Short mmCIF file of C-alpha atoms and ligand atoms in Angstrom, two decimals:
data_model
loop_
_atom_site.label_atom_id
_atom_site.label_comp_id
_atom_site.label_asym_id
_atom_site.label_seq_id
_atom_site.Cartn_x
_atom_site.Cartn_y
_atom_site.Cartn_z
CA UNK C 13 -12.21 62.13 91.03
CA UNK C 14 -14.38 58.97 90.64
CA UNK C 15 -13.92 56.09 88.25
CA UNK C 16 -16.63 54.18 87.42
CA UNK C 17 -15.87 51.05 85.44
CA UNK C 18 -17.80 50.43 81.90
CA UNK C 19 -17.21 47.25 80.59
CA UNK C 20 -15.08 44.15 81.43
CA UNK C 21 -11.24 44.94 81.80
CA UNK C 22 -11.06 48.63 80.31
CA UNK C 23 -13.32 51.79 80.32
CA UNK C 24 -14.48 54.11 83.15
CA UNK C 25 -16.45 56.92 83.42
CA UNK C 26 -14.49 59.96 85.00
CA UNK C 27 -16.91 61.79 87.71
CA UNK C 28 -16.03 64.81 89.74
CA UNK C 29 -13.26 65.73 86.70
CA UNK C 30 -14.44 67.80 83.53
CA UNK C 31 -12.84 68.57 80.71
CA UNK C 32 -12.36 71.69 81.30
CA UNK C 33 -10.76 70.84 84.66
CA UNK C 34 -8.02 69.13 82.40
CA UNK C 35 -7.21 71.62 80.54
CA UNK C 36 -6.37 74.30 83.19
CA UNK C 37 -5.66 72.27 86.24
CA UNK C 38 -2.20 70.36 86.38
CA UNK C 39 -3.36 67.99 89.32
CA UNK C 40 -6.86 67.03 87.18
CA UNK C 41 -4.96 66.40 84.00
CA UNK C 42 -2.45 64.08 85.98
CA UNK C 43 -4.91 62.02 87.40
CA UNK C 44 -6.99 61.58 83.92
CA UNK C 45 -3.49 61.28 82.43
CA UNK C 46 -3.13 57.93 84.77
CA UNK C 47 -6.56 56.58 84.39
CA UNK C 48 -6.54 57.12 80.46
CA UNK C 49 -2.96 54.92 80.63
CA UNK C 50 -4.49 52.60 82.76
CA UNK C 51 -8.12 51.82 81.56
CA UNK C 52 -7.60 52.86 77.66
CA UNK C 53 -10.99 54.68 77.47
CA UNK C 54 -12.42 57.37 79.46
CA UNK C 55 -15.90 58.77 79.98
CA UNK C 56 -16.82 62.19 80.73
CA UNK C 57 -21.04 63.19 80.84
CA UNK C 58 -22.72 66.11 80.73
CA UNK C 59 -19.95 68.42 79.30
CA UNK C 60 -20.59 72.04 78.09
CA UNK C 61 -18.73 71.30 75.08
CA UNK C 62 -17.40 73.73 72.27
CA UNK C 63 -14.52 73.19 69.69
CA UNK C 64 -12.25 75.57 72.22
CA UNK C 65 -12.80 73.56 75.42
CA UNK C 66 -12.24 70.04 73.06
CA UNK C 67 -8.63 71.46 71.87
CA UNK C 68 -7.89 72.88 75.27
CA UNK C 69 -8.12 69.62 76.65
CA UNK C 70 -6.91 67.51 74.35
CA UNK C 71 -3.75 69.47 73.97
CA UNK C 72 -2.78 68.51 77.46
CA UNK C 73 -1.96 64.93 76.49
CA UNK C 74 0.52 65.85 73.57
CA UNK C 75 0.84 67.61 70.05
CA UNK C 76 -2.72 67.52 67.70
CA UNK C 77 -2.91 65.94 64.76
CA UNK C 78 -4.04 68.18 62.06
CA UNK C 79 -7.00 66.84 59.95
CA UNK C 80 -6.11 65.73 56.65
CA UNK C 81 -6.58 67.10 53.62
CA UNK C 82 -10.10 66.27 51.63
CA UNK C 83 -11.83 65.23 55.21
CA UNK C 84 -14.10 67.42 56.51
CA UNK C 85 -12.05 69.69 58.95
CA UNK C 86 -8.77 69.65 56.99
CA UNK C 87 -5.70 71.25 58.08
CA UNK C 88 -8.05 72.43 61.15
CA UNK C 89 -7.77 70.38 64.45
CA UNK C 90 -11.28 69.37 64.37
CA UNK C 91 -12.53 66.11 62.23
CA UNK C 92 -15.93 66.80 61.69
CA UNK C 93 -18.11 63.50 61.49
CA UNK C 94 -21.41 64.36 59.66
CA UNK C 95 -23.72 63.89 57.18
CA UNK C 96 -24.59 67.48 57.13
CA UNK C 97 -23.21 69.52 53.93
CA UNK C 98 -21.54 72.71 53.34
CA UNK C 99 -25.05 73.91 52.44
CA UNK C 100 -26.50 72.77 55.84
CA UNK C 101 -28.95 69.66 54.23
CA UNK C 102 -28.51 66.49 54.67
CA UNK C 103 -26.53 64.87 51.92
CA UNK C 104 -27.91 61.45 50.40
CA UNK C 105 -26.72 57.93 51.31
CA UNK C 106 -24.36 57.58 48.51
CA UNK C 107 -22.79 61.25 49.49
CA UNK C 108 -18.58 60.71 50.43
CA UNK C 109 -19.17 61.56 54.18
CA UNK C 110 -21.88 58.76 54.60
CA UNK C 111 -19.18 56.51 53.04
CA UNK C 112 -16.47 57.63 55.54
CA UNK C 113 -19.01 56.83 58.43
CA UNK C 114 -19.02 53.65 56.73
CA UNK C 115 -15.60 53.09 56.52
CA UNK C 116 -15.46 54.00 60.59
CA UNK C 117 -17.58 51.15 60.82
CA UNK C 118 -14.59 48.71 60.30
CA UNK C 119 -12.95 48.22 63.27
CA UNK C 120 -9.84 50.50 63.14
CA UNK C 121 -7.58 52.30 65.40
CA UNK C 122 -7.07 55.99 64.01
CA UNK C 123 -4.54 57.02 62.10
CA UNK C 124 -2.46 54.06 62.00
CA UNK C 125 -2.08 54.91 58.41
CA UNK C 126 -0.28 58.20 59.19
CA UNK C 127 3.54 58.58 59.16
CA UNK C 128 2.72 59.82 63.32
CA UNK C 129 0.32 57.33 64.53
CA UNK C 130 -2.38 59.02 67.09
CA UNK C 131 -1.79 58.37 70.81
CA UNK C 132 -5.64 59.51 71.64
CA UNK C 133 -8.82 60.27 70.57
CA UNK C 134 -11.15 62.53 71.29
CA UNK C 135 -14.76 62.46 70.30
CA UNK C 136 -17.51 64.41 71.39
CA UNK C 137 -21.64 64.55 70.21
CA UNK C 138 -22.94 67.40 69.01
CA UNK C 139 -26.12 66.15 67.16
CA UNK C 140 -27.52 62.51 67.61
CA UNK C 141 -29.36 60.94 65.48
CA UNK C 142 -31.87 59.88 68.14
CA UNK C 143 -31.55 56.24 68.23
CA UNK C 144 -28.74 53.63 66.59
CA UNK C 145 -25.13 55.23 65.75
CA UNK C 146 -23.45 53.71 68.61
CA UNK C 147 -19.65 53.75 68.91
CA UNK C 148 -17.74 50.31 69.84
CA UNK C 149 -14.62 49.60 71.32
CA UNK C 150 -12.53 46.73 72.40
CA UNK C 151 -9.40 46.35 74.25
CA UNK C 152 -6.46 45.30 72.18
CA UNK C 153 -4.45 45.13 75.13
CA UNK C 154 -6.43 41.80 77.08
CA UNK C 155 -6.63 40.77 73.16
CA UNK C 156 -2.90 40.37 73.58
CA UNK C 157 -2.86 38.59 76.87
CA UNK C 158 -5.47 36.38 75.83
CA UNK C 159 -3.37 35.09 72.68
CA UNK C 160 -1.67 32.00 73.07
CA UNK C 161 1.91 32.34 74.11
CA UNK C 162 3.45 30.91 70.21
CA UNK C 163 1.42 33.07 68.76
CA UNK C 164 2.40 35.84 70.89
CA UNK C 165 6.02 34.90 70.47
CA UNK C 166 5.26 35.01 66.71
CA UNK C 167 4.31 38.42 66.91
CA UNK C 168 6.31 39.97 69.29
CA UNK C 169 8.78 41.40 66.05
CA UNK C 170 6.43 40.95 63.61
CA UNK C 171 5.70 43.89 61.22
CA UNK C 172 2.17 44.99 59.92
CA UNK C 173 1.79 47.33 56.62
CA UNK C 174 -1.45 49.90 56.83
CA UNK C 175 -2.71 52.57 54.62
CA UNK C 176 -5.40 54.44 54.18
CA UNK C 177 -6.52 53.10 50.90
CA UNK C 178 -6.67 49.64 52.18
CA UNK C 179 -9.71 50.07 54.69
CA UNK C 180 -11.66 52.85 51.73
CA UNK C 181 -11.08 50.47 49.17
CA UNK C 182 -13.29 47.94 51.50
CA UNK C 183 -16.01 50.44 51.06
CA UNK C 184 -16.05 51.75 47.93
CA UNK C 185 -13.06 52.10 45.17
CA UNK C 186 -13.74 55.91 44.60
CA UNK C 187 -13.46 56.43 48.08
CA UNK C 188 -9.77 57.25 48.63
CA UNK C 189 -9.45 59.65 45.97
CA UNK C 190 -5.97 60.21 44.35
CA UNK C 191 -4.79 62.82 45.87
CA UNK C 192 -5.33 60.84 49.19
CA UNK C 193 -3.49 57.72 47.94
CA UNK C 194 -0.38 60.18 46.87
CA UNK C 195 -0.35 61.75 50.79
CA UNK C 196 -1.15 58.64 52.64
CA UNK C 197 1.34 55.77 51.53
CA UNK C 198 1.81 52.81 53.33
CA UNK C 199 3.65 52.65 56.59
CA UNK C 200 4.56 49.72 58.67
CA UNK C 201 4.62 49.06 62.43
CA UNK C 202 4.84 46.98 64.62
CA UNK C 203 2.43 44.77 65.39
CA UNK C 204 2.16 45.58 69.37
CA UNK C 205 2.81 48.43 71.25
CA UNK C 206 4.41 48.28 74.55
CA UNK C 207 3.05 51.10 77.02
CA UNK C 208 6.08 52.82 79.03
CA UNK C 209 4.00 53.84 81.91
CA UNK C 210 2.97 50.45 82.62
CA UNK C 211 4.86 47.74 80.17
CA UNK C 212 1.65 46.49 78.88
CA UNK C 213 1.68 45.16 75.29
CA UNK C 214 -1.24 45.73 73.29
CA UNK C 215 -1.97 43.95 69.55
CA UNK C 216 -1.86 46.75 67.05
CA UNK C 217 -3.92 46.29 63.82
CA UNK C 218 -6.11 48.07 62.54
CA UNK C 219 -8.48 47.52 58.98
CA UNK C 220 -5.73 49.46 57.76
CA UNK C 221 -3.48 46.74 57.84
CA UNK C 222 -2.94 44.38 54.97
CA UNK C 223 0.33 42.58 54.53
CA UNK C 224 2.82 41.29 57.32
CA UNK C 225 6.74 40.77 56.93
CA UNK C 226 8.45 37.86 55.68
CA UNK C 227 4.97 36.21 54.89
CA UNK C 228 3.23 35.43 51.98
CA UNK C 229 0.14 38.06 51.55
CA UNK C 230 -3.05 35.72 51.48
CA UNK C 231 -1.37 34.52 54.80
CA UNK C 232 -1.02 37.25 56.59
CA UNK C 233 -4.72 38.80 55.40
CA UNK C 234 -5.62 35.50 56.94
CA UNK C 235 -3.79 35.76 60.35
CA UNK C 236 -4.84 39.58 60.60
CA UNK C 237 -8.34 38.63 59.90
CA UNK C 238 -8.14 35.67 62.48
CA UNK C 239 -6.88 38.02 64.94
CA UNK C 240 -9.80 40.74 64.25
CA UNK C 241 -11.77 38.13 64.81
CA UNK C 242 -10.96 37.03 68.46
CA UNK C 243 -10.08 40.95 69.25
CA UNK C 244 -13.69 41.80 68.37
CA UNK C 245 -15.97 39.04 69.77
CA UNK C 246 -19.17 40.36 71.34
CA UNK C 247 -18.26 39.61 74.79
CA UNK C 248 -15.52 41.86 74.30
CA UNK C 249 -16.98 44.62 73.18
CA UNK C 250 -18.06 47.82 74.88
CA UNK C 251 -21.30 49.33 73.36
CA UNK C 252 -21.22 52.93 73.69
CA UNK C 253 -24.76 54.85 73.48
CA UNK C 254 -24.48 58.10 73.24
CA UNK C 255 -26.41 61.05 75.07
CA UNK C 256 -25.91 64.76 74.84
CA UNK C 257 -23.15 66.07 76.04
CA UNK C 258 -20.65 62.57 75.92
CA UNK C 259 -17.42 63.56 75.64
CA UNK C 260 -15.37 59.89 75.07
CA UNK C 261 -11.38 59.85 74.67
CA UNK C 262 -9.50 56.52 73.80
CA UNK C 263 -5.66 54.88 73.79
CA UNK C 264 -5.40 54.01 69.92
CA UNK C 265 -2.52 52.21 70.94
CA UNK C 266 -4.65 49.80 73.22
CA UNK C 267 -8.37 50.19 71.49
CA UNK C 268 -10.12 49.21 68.74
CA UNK C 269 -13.20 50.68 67.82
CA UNK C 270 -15.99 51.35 65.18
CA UNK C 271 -18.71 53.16 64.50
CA UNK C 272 -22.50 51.74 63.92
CA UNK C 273 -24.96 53.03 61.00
CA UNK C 274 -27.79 54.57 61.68
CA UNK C 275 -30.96 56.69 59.99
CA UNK C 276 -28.88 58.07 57.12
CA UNK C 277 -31.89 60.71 57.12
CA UNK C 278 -31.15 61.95 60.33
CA UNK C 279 -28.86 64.11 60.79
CA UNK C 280 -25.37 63.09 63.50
CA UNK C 281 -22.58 65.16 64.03
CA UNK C 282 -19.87 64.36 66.02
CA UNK C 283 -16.29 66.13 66.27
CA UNK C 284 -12.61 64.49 67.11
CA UNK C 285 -9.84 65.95 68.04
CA UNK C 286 -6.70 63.37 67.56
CA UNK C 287 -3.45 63.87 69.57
CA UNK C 288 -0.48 62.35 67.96
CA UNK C 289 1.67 59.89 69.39
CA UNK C 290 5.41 60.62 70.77
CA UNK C 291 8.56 58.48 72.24
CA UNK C 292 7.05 59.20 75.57
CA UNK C 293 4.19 57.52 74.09
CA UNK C 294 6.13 54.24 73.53
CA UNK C 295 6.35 55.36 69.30
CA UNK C 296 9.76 54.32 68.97
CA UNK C 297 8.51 50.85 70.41
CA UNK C 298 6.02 50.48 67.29
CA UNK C 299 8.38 52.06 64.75
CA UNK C 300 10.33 48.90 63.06
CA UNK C 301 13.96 48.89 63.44
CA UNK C 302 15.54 49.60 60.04
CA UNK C 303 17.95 47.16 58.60
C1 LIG B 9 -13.71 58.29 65.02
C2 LIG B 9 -14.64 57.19 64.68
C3 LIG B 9 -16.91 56.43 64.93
C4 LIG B 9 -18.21 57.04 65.26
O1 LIG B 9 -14.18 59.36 65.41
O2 LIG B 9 -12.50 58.08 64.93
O3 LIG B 9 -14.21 56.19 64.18
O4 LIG B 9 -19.03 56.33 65.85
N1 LIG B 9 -15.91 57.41 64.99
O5 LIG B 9 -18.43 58.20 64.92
MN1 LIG B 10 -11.95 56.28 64.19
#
């Protein structure tokens, strides 16, 4: 196996290792295991990928999430990401599931607003759109060692609030629909998540997150927007383009990331399988103590 970094600090592209290696081969899944904990998002090219080989592999790292109800995909393992319709056309710009690609584009971690938070990510491209629909990331975890130490001190106990309505709402006020609001209320964590295999902290927040403990609510939008902010600055950032056959895979606990618009006209699928986080995983590190 080769690693070959991608951007300043996180991300490399896994040679000599596919996917499919992963997911049958103990030794190849415990050496993607260890880069994926160590550099937060991994790479693989030129994969001959189907829905089967996506679980298979993404099954190795822990228990899958199950796709909510009213996405595209529910109660399957597979979130399907596409402007395509049931009917196979293209559905128009104001359609829901151009709306959801617009509410990827705020920078998010997924499923922060579930009562399991997801450990990983899995995406891979099925149909580009042939130019623009790029997928960002940034690492939360040099966000944190970056902070200054107060601040850091501030936040070492501090407790975010996300849900799912919060980041639609941004978007459009139809967007979470009732029945979403009613599964999907708020949870808090906390607001960094310390990684057991290597006791690196990372900032977690997410545009899910709204309202901070113990502090007034204009405040804290203010401090999580501040933090955003610096998380997210351009130099930062890892711009992923994607080509045929990309499979990408990211730490939610330790990346932020966001998708780009593109030619609403054109057509891009993309699939993701999400594996849930566990105490392994460090969850009982993020969950807030009750009192
Ligand atoms: C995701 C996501 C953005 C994109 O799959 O979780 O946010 O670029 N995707 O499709
Ligand atoms: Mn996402």
């Amino acid at each position: 196996m080769e690693l070959v970094p991608l951007a300043q600090g996180f991300g490399v592209e896994v040679r000599g290792v596919s996917v499919l290696d992963v997911a049958t081969d103990a030794e190849a899944y415990k050496a993607v295991r260890a880069a994926f904990e160590e550099h937060s998002l991994l790479l693989f090219r030129d994969q001959p990928i189907a829905d089967d080989i996506q679980v298979a592999y993404s099954r190795a790292f822990g228990p899958l999430e199950l796709t909510k109800a009213v996405s595209v995909g529910a109660g399957s393992f597979y979130s399907r990401l596409t402007n395509v319709g049931p009917d196979g056309a293209i559905v128009p710009p104001s359609h829901r599931q151009v709306l959801v690609a617009q509410a990827n584009a705020l920078w998010h971690t997924d499923s922060s607003f579930k009562k399991t938070p997801a450990l990983a990510s899995v995406l891979s491209a099925r149909v580009l759109p042939g130019a623009d629909g790029d997928t960002e990331f940034t690492s939360t975890r040099l966000a944190w060692e970056r902070l200054p130490g107060d601040l850091r001190a501030r936040l070492q106990d501090a407790v975010a609030t996300h849900s799912y309505a919060n980041s639609r709402d941004q978007i459009h006020p139809d967007l979470a629909n009732a029945e979403e609001r009613k599964a999907l209320p708020p949870v808090r964590w906390r607001m960094n998540w310390l990684n057991p295999t290597n006791n690196r902290r990372a900032l977690y927040i997410a545009s899910h997150a709204y309202a901070i403990d113990g502090m007034d609510d204009r405040d804290a939008r203010q401090l999580l927007a501040e933090l955003m902010d610096e998380t997210t600055k351009r130099e930062f950032v890892y711009v992923h383009k994607w080509h045929q056959g990309d499979v990408v895979m990211w730490d939610n606990r330790a990346m932020l990331h966001r998708g780009r618009p593109w030619d609403y006209a054109r057509e891009r699928s993309m699939v993701r399988t999400t594996i849930s986080a566990t105490a392994a995983d460090g969850l009982d590190q993020v969950t807030p103590t009750v009192h």
